[in-house]
Each structure stands twice: as structure tokens, then as C-alpha cells.
Amino acid sequence: MTAADTAPRSPDGAPRGPDTGARGPDTGARGPDTGARGSDTGARGPSVGRAAALSGVLIAGGTALGFLRDLAMAHLFGASGSTDAFLVAWTIPETVSPLLIEDAMALLMVPAITRLLARGDGPRAFVGTTLPRLVGILALVALCLAVAAPALVGVFAPGLTEPGPAVHCVRLTAITVVTFGIAGFMSATLRAHHRFGPPAAIYLAYNVGILALIGGLSGLLGITSAAIGVAFGSVLMVAVQAPAFARCLREAPAPRESAASVRLGIAAVAPIVVYTVTRQAQVFVERFLGSGLAAGSISQLNYAQKVAQVPMVLSLLIVTVTFPRLARASADGDTRQIARRIQQDLAVVSGMVLCATAYLVAFAPAIIEVLFEHGAFTSADTHSTAVIMRVYALGLWGQSTVGLAARAFFAHGRPTWRPAAVLATGLAVTAAVGAAFAAVAGTVALAAANAAGITVAAVLLLIGLRLRVAPVSLRRVGADVARLALIAAGACAAGLLTATAFGSGVPAIVPPVAGGAVTAGTFAALIALARRDAIVPGTARSIDLSRAARRARPPRPYRLGGDQ
């Protein structure tokens, strides 16, 4: 499962940089030497909690509009061959979003620009050298995608019932390769300056564009209106960040960065790109295998994924805010601080997603009914989508952990292929399970394959963190996650009992709302009964520094212009 949209690793509502609030831009106004006086890069910026909390306003807006977009699609087109055709084209923005906005671009650019700021250099030379070349390369890629659209549709979905509309939609969405690249470059630069507001607003702007075009053109152009909306919304993502990005460049000191060091920095992109594409390839596997199932199967997988990924995406707000701090600790070679940051973030993220998993499993039918069962979306679609979502939800912890662990690997700036290799192993699990059982269990098998593959990858990445990055206590992490999983199981049981208590005459909105309160309340109560530090473990006990520090390999200091 990937965060493609109302969620994460998707292009339509995922948090791509939490807002620090109305005063966000001031955190970088003191100049680009944000961290030059010490390792605490966050000392002058907003606190992690405040930045994540205030950013929720913009993130929630983008997520809500993403849901409205999906509701509009379900109402107008249902789960049909035409929506399957659009979702094949949606693979392009769904892939380039994590590649050019979130994972690859952010993991490469935020550490690089953070180090420039820490040594007193401004980003002007870096931007002036890199951005034009990036746009030129991406424009060529977009042109190739448009020309090769028929072949791409045949490769991604060979069993598609309506290939013609899919080809048109692929050509329209190809523009996102360029616009997402520019938007991602701007987002990374702004985050490195601790300006989180404009990056957090990009998915709100994106969905405004999509909804406007669907509303205005769906009667005339059908499903093609959604593809035009994707292209238009991607342009708005650039526009919403342009003023703050220009201010960053104006406020920067005289550039001292050399072209050679820029080239060396960009050379580190290869393992990050491979990692991102490998992670997104789970969706390719799903749609390839799903195209051979009944019409509408790909759409049902997509709707279930969108809903299930929302809590995972929101939980990663913490990780997004702390990533610049993690990059600075890595630059300083402070493995203790790195381990502390990883374990605290993992504990919080695990608590959030496991509580959400309990809720989604317990109330999946009610949630899907309220959100999607309108217009062309039938009760049969609701049942199938709810079953898929329950299985998808079992992989939420793996999705969140992979996102967190990968940032820790890439934060220190030197190339590493370990995350890509681990994700390739998880992808192999996904492909094997899906191919073996899709003919028997259909879409449920594809959802289970996704959850199994990403969970295997998450466990392997945590082991890699211990060996290669910082002295993370795997015993402590395992104990915390196991305890939280048991608590989530208890909360889920309470939710299932609550779900059975509602009769047929109750308004559809009541069960998911009341059930959310019951599930969250039970989870919190069990946490309090179990241990006070079940979610946020104490620093002293979170890290086994005595023996683990001797085993861990501290990262080499990153130097722009030096050996990688």
C-alpha cells in the first residue's frame, strides 16, 4: 500500500510538509545559518509538537478535499471500467508524487540544503544550477510518456476493458512529471528553512484544481475531466509555494557553493530514486494482477487504499517535522541523538497507526457506506471495498515504519542502497503472494500481499538501522510494538461489539462516529492500564547505549564536495 493520495505516498492529500502556523516563515527569516551555531537546528524553529499540530489544519484541508474528490468520482462514475481506465493513468502522478515531492526529492534535498545552511552558504547557486537541469530532464520524460501512452497502458493493465480512455488520461497526466518536480524542489527547499506552511498547502491546492475541473467538465468529457483536473491541480501546487520560495532565495547570503559539489550531491539521488520506485511498484503489481479480475476491481482496491492510508499519512506528520533535525544530528555524527529520535518517533507513529487499524477493521463497512455508497457506487461495491480495506489496514504499521526508517538511512547524506534492496525483498513477497492467490481470493489476496510485503520490509529496515545507522534498541522497539498491538486488538474487539449494537434504523453516520470514540477511548484506557510510557517511552529506557553503541556503525560526516 502506498501513500498516493488523501494519504501519503500519493499525490492528493498526503502531508508533504506540516505547517508551522502563521509565523512559519519567520523561523527561517534569520538567515540560512539555521543550524550553524549548534546541532539543535530546531532551537530557532517551532517545536515538533506545535509544528505538527498547526500543520494539521492545512493537511486536514487537503485530505478532506481528497475525500471529496473520491466521493465525486464514486458518485459520478462508480467502480467501473472507466474508473479503472483513469486509475491506470493515475499511476503516473501516484508514482512521481513520492519520487519528486516526498521521498526521493525530500530525502536528497533536505539534508543537502540543511548542510549548506549549517555552514553559512545560501541555496541560490544550488537552485540556479540544479532546477533548470531538472526541469529539462523531466520535460523530456513527460514527452516520452505521452508518446508511449498506448504501450504503457498495455504494460500496466493488459486486461483493461477500456484502453482508449486510459491512453488519453495517461497523456494528460504526464504533465505532472514536470510540475510535481518543480513543486517538490520548492517543498524541500522550504522545509530545510523550517518553512512548513506552503508545502503543507500543496495538496489542498491540488485537489481544488481537480474538483473544479470534474465539476465543470464531467458532463461534457466524462472521466477525462478528472485527468485534466490532475494536470491543472499540479500547476496550482507550484503556484501556492512560489512566493515563499522566492523569499527564501532573496534572503539567502551571497552564494559560495561550487558546481562540483552540486554534481556530487545530485549523484546521491540514484539509490533514493530506486528505493522510491521500488516502494511504489507495489501499486504496479496490484494493478497488473487486478486488471485480470472483474471490472471495477482496481477501483475497489483504490478506494480501500485511500481510506486506509489516511491515519498512516497523518501519523507521519511527526516524522516530516523532525526530518531536518534528524539530518542535522546525522551531519554532526550524533548517533545517540539519532537513535533517540528514531525510537521516540517510532513509538508515537506505532501508537497512532495501530489505534487507527483497530478502528478501520471494526468499522470498515460503515465507513465505506458513509463515504462512497452514493450514485453509481452500489452496496455490492461497499461490501467488496470494506473487505479489502480491513486487510489493507493490517499493513499500516509496516507502511509507517518503512517511511520513518528510510528517512533515517538517507538523512546522513551519503548514498546507501540498503533501503532499496530491502524494499525489493518486500516487493518480491507482494508479487509472489498476489500471483499465487489472486485467482482464488481476488482483490483480498492482493491486499494481503501488499500488507505482507511491506511488513517484511519494515522489519528488515529496522534491523538495518541497528546495524548501519544508530544504536536503536530492537528489543525495546519490539516490546513496545507488541504491547501496542495487543492493546489495539482489545480496542478492535470493543469496536466490533459496538458495531453490532446499532440497529438498521440508525443513521449511517452514527456507527462510524460513535465507534471511533469507543475505539479511541478503549485504546487510551488500555494504554493507561498497561504502562504510562507505552506510546512515548522514557529516553533513558528507550536506548540501549551500552552495548549497541559499540555495534552500530556511525555514519561518516557528510561533506558537500567531498567523497561520498
Coordinates of C-alpha atoms in Angstrom, one line a residue:
M1 CA 0.0 0.0 0.0
T2 CA 1.4 3.4 -0.8
A3 CA 0.5 6.8 0.1
A4 CA -0.7 8.0 -3.2
D5 CA -3.3 10.4 -2.1
T6 CA -5.6 11.5 0.6
A7 CA -2.8 9.9 2.1
P8 CA 0.9 9.9 1.6
R9 CA 2.7 8.2 -0.8
S10 CA 0.1 9.6 -3.2
P11 CA -0.4 12.8 -4.9
D12 CA -3.6 14.0 -3.4
G13 CA -3.8 14.8 0.2
A14 CA -0.9 13.4 1.9
P15 CA 1.1 15.6 4.3
R16 CA 4.0 16.8 2.4
G17 CA 5.4 19.2 4.9
P18 CA 3.5 20.2 8.1
D19 CA 2.5 23.8 8.6
T20 CA 4.2 25.7 11.4
G21 CA 1.3 28.1 11.6
A22 CA 1.0 31.8 10.7
R23 CA 4.5 32.5 11.9
G24 CA 6.1 29.7 9.9
P25 CA 8.1 31.8 7.5
D26 CA 9.7 33.7 10.4
T27 CA 11.6 30.6 11.5
G28 CA 13.9 30.9 8.6
A29 CA 14.0 34.7 8.3
R30 CA 17.1 35.0 10.5
G31 CA 19.1 33.8 7.6
P32 CA 20.2 30.5 6.2
D33 CA 22.5 29.7 9.1
T34 CA 19.7 28.0 10.7
G35 CA 21.8 25.4 12.4
A36 CA 25.2 27.0 12.2
R37 CA 25.6 27.6 15.9
G38 CA 25.0 24.1 17.0
S39 CA 23.3 20.8 16.5
D40 CA 19.9 21.8 17.7
T41 CA 18.5 23.0 14.4
G42 CA 15.1 23.2 15.9
A43 CA 16.1 25.7 18.6
R44 CA 15.0 28.6 16.5
G45 CA 12.2 26.9 14.7
P46 CA 8.9 25.8 16.0
S47 CA 8.7 22.8 18.4
V48 CA 7.9 19.5 16.9
G49 CA 4.5 19.2 18.6
R50 CA 3.5 22.8 17.6
A51 CA 4.6 22.4 14.0
A52 CA 2.8 19.1 13.6
A53 CA -0.3 20.3 15.4
L54 CA -0.7 23.5 13.5
S55 CA 0.2 21.9 10.2
G56 CA -2.9 19.6 10.7
V57 CA -5.1 22.5 9.6
L58 CA -3.7 22.5 6.1
I59 CA -3.2 18.8 5.9
A60 CA -6.8 18.2 7.1
G61 CA -8.0 20.6 4.4
G62 CA -6.1 18.7 1.7
T63 CA -7.2 15.3 3.0
A64 CA -10.9 16.5 3.2
L65 CA -10.7 17.7 -0.4
G66 CA -9.1 14.5 -1.5
F67 CA -12.1 12.6 0.0
L68 CA -14.5 15.0 -1.7
R69 CA -12.7 14.2 -5.0
D70 CA -13.0 10.5 -4.4
L71 CA -16.7 10.9 -3.4
A72 CA -17.3 12.9 -6.6
M73 CA -15.6 10.2 -8.6
A74 CA -17.6 7.4 -6.9
H75 CA -20.9 9.3 -7.3
L76 CA -20.4 10.2 -11.0
F77 CA -18.6 7.1 -12.3
G78 CA -18.9 4.4 -9.5
A79 CA -16.4 1.4 -9.7
S80 CA -16.4 0.7 -13.4
G81 CA -14.3 0.2 -16.4
S82 CA -13.9 4.0 -16.9
T83 CA -12.6 4.5 -13.4
D84 CA -10.2 1.6 -13.9
A85 CA -9.0 3.4 -17.1
F86 CA -8.4 6.6 -15.1
L87 CA -6.6 4.8 -12.3
V88 CA -4.1 3.3 -14.8
A89 CA -3.3 6.9 -15.8
W90 CA -3.3 7.9 -12.1
T91 CA -0.3 5.6 -11.7
I92 CA 1.8 8.5 -13.2
P93 CA 1.1 11.1 -10.5
E94 CA 0.9 8.4 -7.9
T95 CA 4.5 7.4 -8.8
V96 CA 6.0 10.8 -9.3
S97 CA 4.5 12.2 -6.1
P98 CA 6.7 10.2 -3.8
L99 CA 9.5 10.3 -6.2
L100 CA 9.6 14.1 -6.9
I101 CA 7.7 15.6 -4.0
E102 CA 8.2 13.4 -1.0
D103 CA 10.6 10.5 -0.6
A104 CA 13.2 10.9 -3.3
M105 CA 13.3 14.7 -3.6
A106 CA 12.9 15.3 0.1
L107 CA 15.4 12.6 1.2
L108 CA 18.0 14.0 -1.1
M109 CA 17.4 17.8 -0.9
V110 CA 16.5 18.4 2.7
P111 CA 19.8 17.0 4.1
A112 CA 21.9 18.7 1.3
I113 CA 20.3 22.2 1.9
T114 CA 20.4 21.7 5.6
R115 CA 24.2 21.3 5.4
L116 CA 24.5 24.3 3.2
L117 CA 22.6 26.4 5.7
A118 CA 24.6 25.0 8.6
R119 CA 27.9 26.1 7.1
G120 CA 26.6 29.6 6.2
D121 CA 26.0 29.1 2.4
G122 CA 22.8 30.1 0.7
P123 CA 20.9 27.8 -1.7
R124 CA 21.0 30.3 -4.6
A125 CA 23.8 28.6 -6.5
F126 CA 22.4 25.2 -5.8
V127 CA 19.0 26.2 -7.1
G128 CA 20.3 28.1 -10.1
T129 CA 22.4 25.1 -11.2
T130 CA 20.1 22.3 -10.4
L131 CA 16.5 23.4 -11.0
P132 CA 16.8 24.3 -14.8
R133 CA 18.5 21.0 -15.5
L134 CA 15.9 19.1 -13.5
V135 CA 13.0 20.8 -15.4
G136 CA 14.7 20.0 -18.8
I137 CA 15.1 16.3 -17.9
L138 CA 11.6 16.0 -16.5
A139 CA 10.1 17.7 -19.6
L140 CA 11.8 15.1 -21.8
V141 CA 10.4 12.3 -19.6
A142 CA 6.9 13.7 -19.8
L143 CA 7.1 13.9 -23.6
C144 CA 8.2 10.2 -23.7
L145 CA 5.3 9.1 -21.5
A146 CA 2.8 10.9 -23.7
V147 CA 4.2 9.3 -26.9
A148 CA 4.4 5.9 -25.4
A149 CA 1.0 6.0 -23.7
P150 CA -0.6 3.1 -25.6
A151 CA 2.3 0.9 -24.8
L152 CA 2.3 1.9 -21.1
V153 CA -1.4 1.1 -20.8
G154 CA -0.8 -2.3 -22.3
V155 CA 2.0 -3.0 -19.8
F156 CA 0.4 -1.7 -16.7
A157 CA -3.1 -3.2 -17.3
P158 CA -3.1 -5.7 -20.1
G159 CA -6.6 -6.9 -19.3
L160 CA -8.2 -3.5 -19.2
T161 CA -11.7 -3.4 -20.7
E162 CA -11.4 0.3 -21.9
P163 CA -7.9 1.1 -23.0
G164 CA -8.8 4.1 -25.2
P165 CA -9.8 6.4 -22.3
A166 CA -6.8 5.2 -20.4
V167 CA -4.4 6.3 -23.2
H168 CA -6.0 9.8 -23.2
C169 CA -5.7 10.1 -19.4
V170 CA -2.1 9.0 -19.4
R171 CA -1.2 11.7 -21.9
L172 CA -2.9 14.4 -19.8
T173 CA -1.4 13.3 -16.5
A174 CA 2.1 13.1 -18.0
I175 CA 2.4 16.9 -17.3
T176 CA 2.6 16.1 -13.6
V177 CA 6.2 14.8 -14.1
V178 CA 7.3 18.4 -14.7
T179 CA 5.0 20.2 -12.3
F180 CA 5.5 17.8 -9.4
G181 CA 9.2 18.0 -9.9
I182 CA 9.2 21.8 -9.5
A183 CA 6.7 21.6 -6.6
G184 CA 8.9 19.0 -4.8
F185 CA 12.1 21.0 -5.3
M186 CA 10.3 24.1 -3.8
S187 CA 9.0 22.0 -0.9
A188 CA 12.4 20.6 0.0
T189 CA 14.0 24.0 0.0
L190 CA 11.3 25.5 2.2
R191 CA 11.4 22.6 4.7
A192 CA 15.1 22.9 5.1
H193 CA 14.5 26.6 6.0
H194 CA 11.8 25.4 8.5
R195 CA 9.0 26.9 6.5
F196 CA 6.4 24.2 6.5
G197 CA 3.2 26.1 5.7
P198 CA 3.4 26.4 1.9
P199 CA 4.5 22.8 1.4
A200 CA 1.6 21.7 3.6
A201 CA -0.8 23.5 1.4
I202 CA 0.1 21.9 -1.9
Y203 CA -2.4 19.1 -1.7
L204 CA -5.2 21.4 -0.8
A205 CA -4.4 23.4 -3.9
Y206 CA -4.1 20.2 -6.0
N207 CA -7.5 18.9 -5.0
V208 CA -9.1 22.3 -5.6
G209 CA -7.9 22.1 -9.2
I210 CA -9.2 18.5 -9.6
L211 CA -12.6 19.2 -8.1
A212 CA -13.0 22.4 -10.1
L213 CA -12.4 20.6 -13.4
I214 CA -14.5 17.5 -12.5
G215 CA -17.4 19.7 -11.5
G216 CA -17.2 21.8 -14.6
L217 CA -16.4 19.2 -17.3
S218 CA -17.6 15.8 -16.2
G219 CA -20.9 16.1 -18.0
L220 CA -19.1 17.0 -21.2
L221 CA -15.9 14.9 -21.1
G222 CA -16.7 12.1 -18.6
I223 CA -13.7 10.5 -16.9
T224 CA -11.3 12.6 -19.0
S225 CA -12.3 15.7 -16.9
A226 CA -10.5 14.1 -13.9
A227 CA -7.3 13.7 -15.8
I228 CA -7.4 17.4 -16.9
G229 CA -8.1 18.3 -13.3
V230 CA -4.9 16.4 -12.2
A231 CA -2.8 18.5 -14.7
F232 CA -4.4 21.8 -13.6
G233 CA -4.1 21.0 -9.9
S234 CA -0.4 20.2 -10.3
V235 CA 0.2 23.7 -11.6
L236 CA -1.6 25.1 -8.6
M237 CA 0.9 23.1 -6.4
V238 CA 3.7 25.2 -7.8
A239 CA 1.8 28.5 -7.6
V240 CA 1.0 28.1 -3.9
Q241 CA 4.7 27.8 -3.0
A242 CA 6.2 30.3 -5.4
P243 CA 6.1 33.4 -3.2
A244 CA 7.7 31.7 -0.2
F245 CA 10.3 30.1 -2.4
A246 CA 11.2 33.4 -3.9
R247 CA 11.6 34.9 -0.5
C248 CA 14.0 32.2 0.6
L249 CA 16.2 32.9 -2.4
R250 CA 16.1 36.7 -1.8
E251 CA 17.1 36.3 1.9
A252 CA 20.0 33.9 1.2
P253 CA 23.5 35.3 1.5
A254 CA 26.0 35.5 -1.4
P255 CA 26.4 32.0 -2.8
R256 CA 29.7 30.1 -2.2
E257 CA 28.6 26.7 -3.4
S258 CA 30.6 25.3 -6.3
A259 CA 29.2 23.4 -9.3
A260 CA 31.4 20.4 -8.5
S261 CA 29.9 19.9 -5.1
V262 CA 26.4 20.2 -6.5
R263 CA 27.1 17.5 -9.0
L264 CA 28.4 15.2 -6.3
G265 CA 25.3 15.9 -4.2
I266 CA 23.0 15.0 -7.0
A267 CA 24.9 11.8 -7.6
A268 CA 23.4 10.5 -4.4
V269 CA 20.0 10.5 -5.9
A270 CA 20.3 7.1 -7.6
P271 CA 19.7 4.9 -4.5
I272 CA 16.9 7.1 -3.3
V273 CA 15.1 7.0 -6.7
V274 CA 15.4 3.2 -6.9
Y275 CA 14.1 3.0 -3.3
T276 CA 11.1 5.2 -4.1
V277 CA 10.2 3.5 -7.4
T278 CA 10.6 0.0 -5.7
R279 CA 8.2 1.0 -3.0
Q280 CA 5.7 2.4 -5.5
A281 CA 6.0 -0.8 -7.5
Q282 CA 3.6 -2.4 -5.1
V283 CA 0.9 -0.5 -6.8
F284 CA 2.1 -1.6 -10.2
V285 CA 1.9 -5.2 -9.1
E286 CA -1.7 -4.7 -7.7
R287 CA -2.9 -3.1 -10.9
F288 CA -1.2 -5.6 -13.2
L289 CA -2.8 -8.5 -11.4
G290 CA -6.1 -6.6 -10.7
S291 CA -6.6 -5.9 -14.4
G292 CA -7.3 -9.6 -15.0
L293 CA -10.1 -9.6 -12.4
A294 CA -13.6 -8.4 -12.7
A295 CA -14.2 -4.8 -14.0
G296 CA -14.1 -2.4 -11.1
S297 CA -11.6 -4.4 -9.1
I298 CA -8.8 -1.9 -9.5
S299 CA -11.2 0.9 -8.4
Q300 CA -12.3 -1.0 -5.3
L301 CA -8.6 -1.6 -4.4
N302 CA -8.0 2.1 -4.9
Y303 CA -10.9 3.3 -2.7
A304 CA -10.0 1.0 0.1
Q305 CA -6.4 2.1 0.0
K306 CA -7.3 5.8 0.0
V307 CA -9.3 5.5 3.2
A308 CA -6.9 3.1 5.0
Q309 CA -3.9 5.3 4.3
V310 CA -5.2 8.4 5.9
P311 CA -4.2 7.6 9.5
M312 CA -0.8 6.4 8.3
V313 CA -0.2 9.7 6.5
L314 CA -1.3 11.8 9.4
S315 CA 1.0 9.8 11.8
L316 CA 4.0 10.7 9.6
L317 CA 3.4 14.4 10.2
I318 CA 5.8 13.9 13.2
V319 CA 8.4 12.4 11.0
T320 CA 8.1 15.1 8.4
V321 CA 8.7 17.8 11.0
T322 CA 11.6 16.1 12.7
F323 CA 13.4 15.1 9.5
P324 CA 15.5 18.4 9.3
R325 CA 16.6 17.8 12.9
L326 CA 17.5 14.2 12.1
A327 CA 19.5 15.4 9.2
R328 CA 21.4 17.8 11.4
A329 CA 22.1 15.1 14.1
S330 CA 23.4 12.9 11.3
A331 CA 25.7 15.7 10.0
D332 CA 27.1 16.1 13.5
G333 CA 27.6 12.3 13.8
D334 CA 25.5 12.2 16.9
T335 CA 24.3 8.6 16.9
R336 CA 22.8 8.8 20.3
Q337 CA 20.5 11.6 19.3
I338 CA 19.7 9.8 16.0
A339 CA 18.7 6.7 18.0
R340 CA 16.6 8.7 20.4
R341 CA 14.8 10.5 17.6
I342 CA 14.1 7.3 15.7
Q343 CA 12.7 5.4 18.8
Q344 CA 10.6 8.3 20.0
D345 CA 9.1 8.9 16.6
L346 CA 8.5 5.1 16.0
A347 CA 6.7 4.8 19.3
V348 CA 4.4 7.7 18.6
V349 CA 3.7 6.6 15.0
S350 CA 3.1 3.0 16.0
G351 CA 0.6 4.0 18.6
M352 CA -1.3 6.2 16.2
V353 CA -1.5 3.7 13.3
L354 CA -2.3 0.7 15.4
C355 CA -5.2 2.5 17.1
A356 CA -6.4 3.5 13.6
T357 CA -6.0 -0.1 12.4
A358 CA -8.3 -1.2 15.2
Y359 CA -10.9 1.3 14.1
L360 CA -10.7 0.5 10.4
V361 CA -11.1 -3.2 11.0
A362 CA -14.0 -2.8 13.3
F363 CA -16.0 -0.3 11.2
A364 CA -14.9 -0.7 7.6
P365 CA -18.4 -1.4 6.2
A366 CA -19.9 1.6 8.0
I367 CA -17.0 3.9 6.9
I368 CA -17.2 2.9 3.2
E369 CA -21.0 3.2 3.2
V370 CA -21.0 6.7 4.5
L371 CA -18.2 7.9 2.3
F372 CA -18.9 6.2 -1.0
E373 CA -22.3 4.5 -1.3
H374 CA -24.0 7.2 -3.4
G375 CA -24.9 7.4 -7.0
A376 CA -23.2 4.8 -9.1
F377 CA -21.4 3.2 -6.1
T378 CA -23.6 0.2 -5.1
S379 CA -24.0 -1.7 -1.9
A380 CA -22.1 -4.6 -3.5
D381 CA -19.2 -2.2 -4.1
T382 CA -19.4 -1.2 -0.5
H383 CA -19.1 -4.8 0.7
S384 CA -16.2 -5.6 -1.5
T385 CA -14.3 -2.4 -0.7
A386 CA -14.8 -2.9 3.1
V387 CA -13.4 -6.4 3.0
I388 CA -10.3 -5.1 1.1
M389 CA -9.8 -2.2 3.5
R390 CA -9.8 -4.5 6.5
V391 CA -7.0 -6.4 5.0
Y392 CA -5.1 -3.4 3.8
A393 CA -5.3 -1.9 7.3
L394 CA -3.1 -4.7 8.6
G395 CA -0.2 -3.3 6.7
L396 CA -0.4 0.3 8.1
W397 CA 2.3 -0.3 10.7
G398 CA 4.6 -1.5 8.0
Q399 CA 3.9 1.5 5.8
S400 CA 4.6 3.9 8.6
T401 CA 7.7 2.2 9.8
V402 CA 9.2 2.0 6.3
G403 CA 8.7 5.7 5.8
L404 CA 10.3 6.5 9.1
A405 CA 13.3 4.1 8.8
A406 CA 14.1 5.2 5.2
R407 CA 14.5 8.8 6.4
A408 CA 16.9 7.7 9.0
F409 CA 19.0 5.9 6.4
F410 CA 19.1 8.8 3.9
A411 CA 19.4 11.6 6.5
H412 CA 23.2 11.5 6.7
G413 CA 23.6 12.3 3.0
R414 CA 25.9 9.5 1.8
P415 CA 24.5 7.0 -0.7
T416 CA 23.1 3.8 0.6
W417 CA 21.4 1.0 -1.3
R418 CA 20.1 -0.9 1.7
P419 CA 16.6 0.6 1.8
A420 CA 16.1 -0.1 -2.0
A421 CA 17.4 -3.7 -1.5
V422 CA 15.0 -4.2 1.4
L423 CA 12.1 -2.8 -0.5
A424 CA 12.9 -5.1 -3.4
T425 CA 12.6 -8.1 -1.0
G426 CA 9.2 -6.8 0.2
L427 CA 8.1 -6.3 -3.4
A428 CA 9.1 -9.9 -4.2
V429 CA 6.9 -11.1 -1.3
T430 CA 4.0 -9.0 -2.5
A431 CA 4.3 -10.3 -6.1
A432 CA 4.6 -13.9 -5.0
V433 CA 1.7 -13.9 -2.7
G434 CA -0.5 -11.9 -5.1
A435 CA 0.3 -14.1 -8.1
A436 CA -0.3 -17.3 -6.1
F437 CA -3.7 -16.4 -4.6
A438 CA -5.3 -13.7 -6.8
A439 CA -7.1 -16.3 -8.9
V440 CA -8.6 -17.8 -5.7
A441 CA -9.2 -14.9 -3.4
G442 CA -9.2 -12.0 -5.9
T443 CA -8.7 -8.5 -4.6
V444 CA -8.5 -9.7 -1.0
A445 CA -5.3 -11.7 -1.9
L446 CA -3.8 -8.5 -3.5
A447 CA -4.5 -6.5 -0.3
A448 CA -3.0 -9.3 1.8
A449 CA 0.0 -9.5 -0.4
N450 CA 0.6 -5.7 -0.1
A451 CA 0.4 -5.9 3.7
A452 CA 2.7 -8.9 3.9
G453 CA 5.3 -7.4 1.7
I454 CA 5.5 -4.0 3.3
T455 CA 5.6 -5.6 6.8
V456 CA 8.6 -7.8 5.9
A457 CA 10.3 -4.7 4.5
A458 CA 9.7 -2.7 7.7
V459 CA 11.2 -5.4 9.9
L460 CA 14.3 -5.7 7.7
L461 CA 14.8 -1.9 7.7
L462 CA 14.6 -1.7 11.5
I463 CA 17.3 -4.4 11.7
G464 CA 19.4 -2.4 9.2
L465 CA 19.1 0.7 11.3
R466 CA 20.6 -1.1 14.2
L467 CA 23.5 -2.4 12.2
R468 CA 24.3 0.6 10.0
V469 CA 22.8 3.9 11.3
A470 CA 22.4 4.2 15.1
P471 CA 22.2 2.1 18.3
V472 CA 18.4 1.6 18.2
S473 CA 17.3 -0.9 20.8
L474 CA 15.4 -3.5 18.8
R475 CA 14.4 -5.3 21.9
R476 CA 12.7 -2.2 23.3
V477 CA 11.1 -1.4 19.9
G478 CA 9.7 -4.9 19.6
A479 CA 8.3 -4.9 23.2
D480 CA 6.6 -1.5 22.6
V481 CA 5.1 -2.5 19.3
A482 CA 3.9 -5.9 20.7
R483 CA 2.3 -4.2 23.6
L484 CA 0.6 -1.6 21.4
A485 CA -0.6 -4.4 19.0
L486 CA -2.3 -6.2 21.9
I487 CA -3.9 -3.0 23.1
A488 CA -5.1 -2.4 19.6
A489 CA -6.6 -5.9 19.4
G490 CA -8.5 -5.1 22.6
A491 CA -9.7 -1.8 21.2
C492 CA -10.8 -3.5 18.0
A493 CA -12.8 -6.1 20.0
A494 CA -14.6 -3.2 21.8
G495 CA -15.3 -1.6 18.4
L496 CA -16.7 -4.8 16.9
L497 CA -19.0 -5.2 19.9
T498 CA -20.1 -1.6 19.5
A499 CA -20.7 -2.1 15.7
T500 CA -23.2 -5.0 16.4
A501 CA -25.2 -2.8 18.8
F502 CA -26.5 -0.5 16.2
G503 CA -29.8 -1.4 14.6
S504 CA -30.9 -0.9 11.0
G505 CA -32.8 2.3 11.7
V506 CA -29.8 4.2 12.9
P507 CA -28.5 7.0 10.6
A508 CA -25.5 5.7 8.6
I509 CA -23.2 8.4 10.1
V510 CA -23.7 7.3 13.7
P511 CA -21.9 3.9 13.8
P512 CA -18.5 5.2 12.4
V513 CA -18.6 8.3 14.6
A514 CA -19.6 6.6 17.8
G515 CA -17.4 3.7 17.0
G516 CA -14.4 6.0 16.6
A517 CA -14.9 7.4 20.0
V518 CA -15.3 3.9 21.6
T519 CA -12.3 2.5 19.8
A520 CA -10.0 5.5 20.7
G521 CA -11.3 5.6 24.2
T522 CA -10.7 1.9 24.8
F523 CA -7.2 2.2 23.3
A524 CA -6.3 5.1 25.6
A525 CA -7.7 3.3 28.6
L526 CA -5.8 0.2 27.9
I527 CA -2.6 2.2 27.4
A528 CA -3.1 3.8 30.8
L529 CA -3.7 0.4 32.4
A530 CA -0.7 -1.2 30.7
R531 CA 2.1 1.4 31.1
R532 CA 2.3 5.1 31.2
D533 CA 5.2 5.1 28.7
A534 CA 3.5 2.6 26.2
I535 CA 3.5 5.2 23.5
V536 CA 6.3 7.6 24.4
P537 CA 8.9 5.6 26.2
G538 CA 11.3 7.4 28.5
T539 CA 14.5 8.4 27.0
A540 CA 16.7 6.6 29.4
R541 CA 15.0 3.2 28.7
S542 CA 14.4 3.8 25.0
I543 CA 18.0 3.4 24.0
D544 CA 20.4 0.6 25.0
L545 CA 23.5 2.6 24.5
S546 CA 25.9 0.5 26.4
R547 CA 26.4 -2.5 24.0
A548 CA 24.5 -1.2 21.0
A549 CA 26.8 1.8 20.5
R550 CA 29.8 -0.4 20.1
R551 CA 28.0 -2.5 17.4
A552 CA 26.5 0.4 15.4
R553 CA 28.4 1.9 12.6
P554 CA 28.2 5.7 13.0
P555 CA 27.6 7.5 9.7
R556 CA 30.6 9.3 8.2
P557 CA 30.2 13.1 8.2
Y558 CA 28.7 14.3 5.0
R559 CA 30.7 16.9 3.1
L560 CA 29.4 18.6 0.0
G561 CA 32.3 18.4 -2.4
G562 CA 34.0 15.6 -0.5
D563 CA 34.0 11.9 -1.0
Q564 CA 30.7 10.2 -0.6

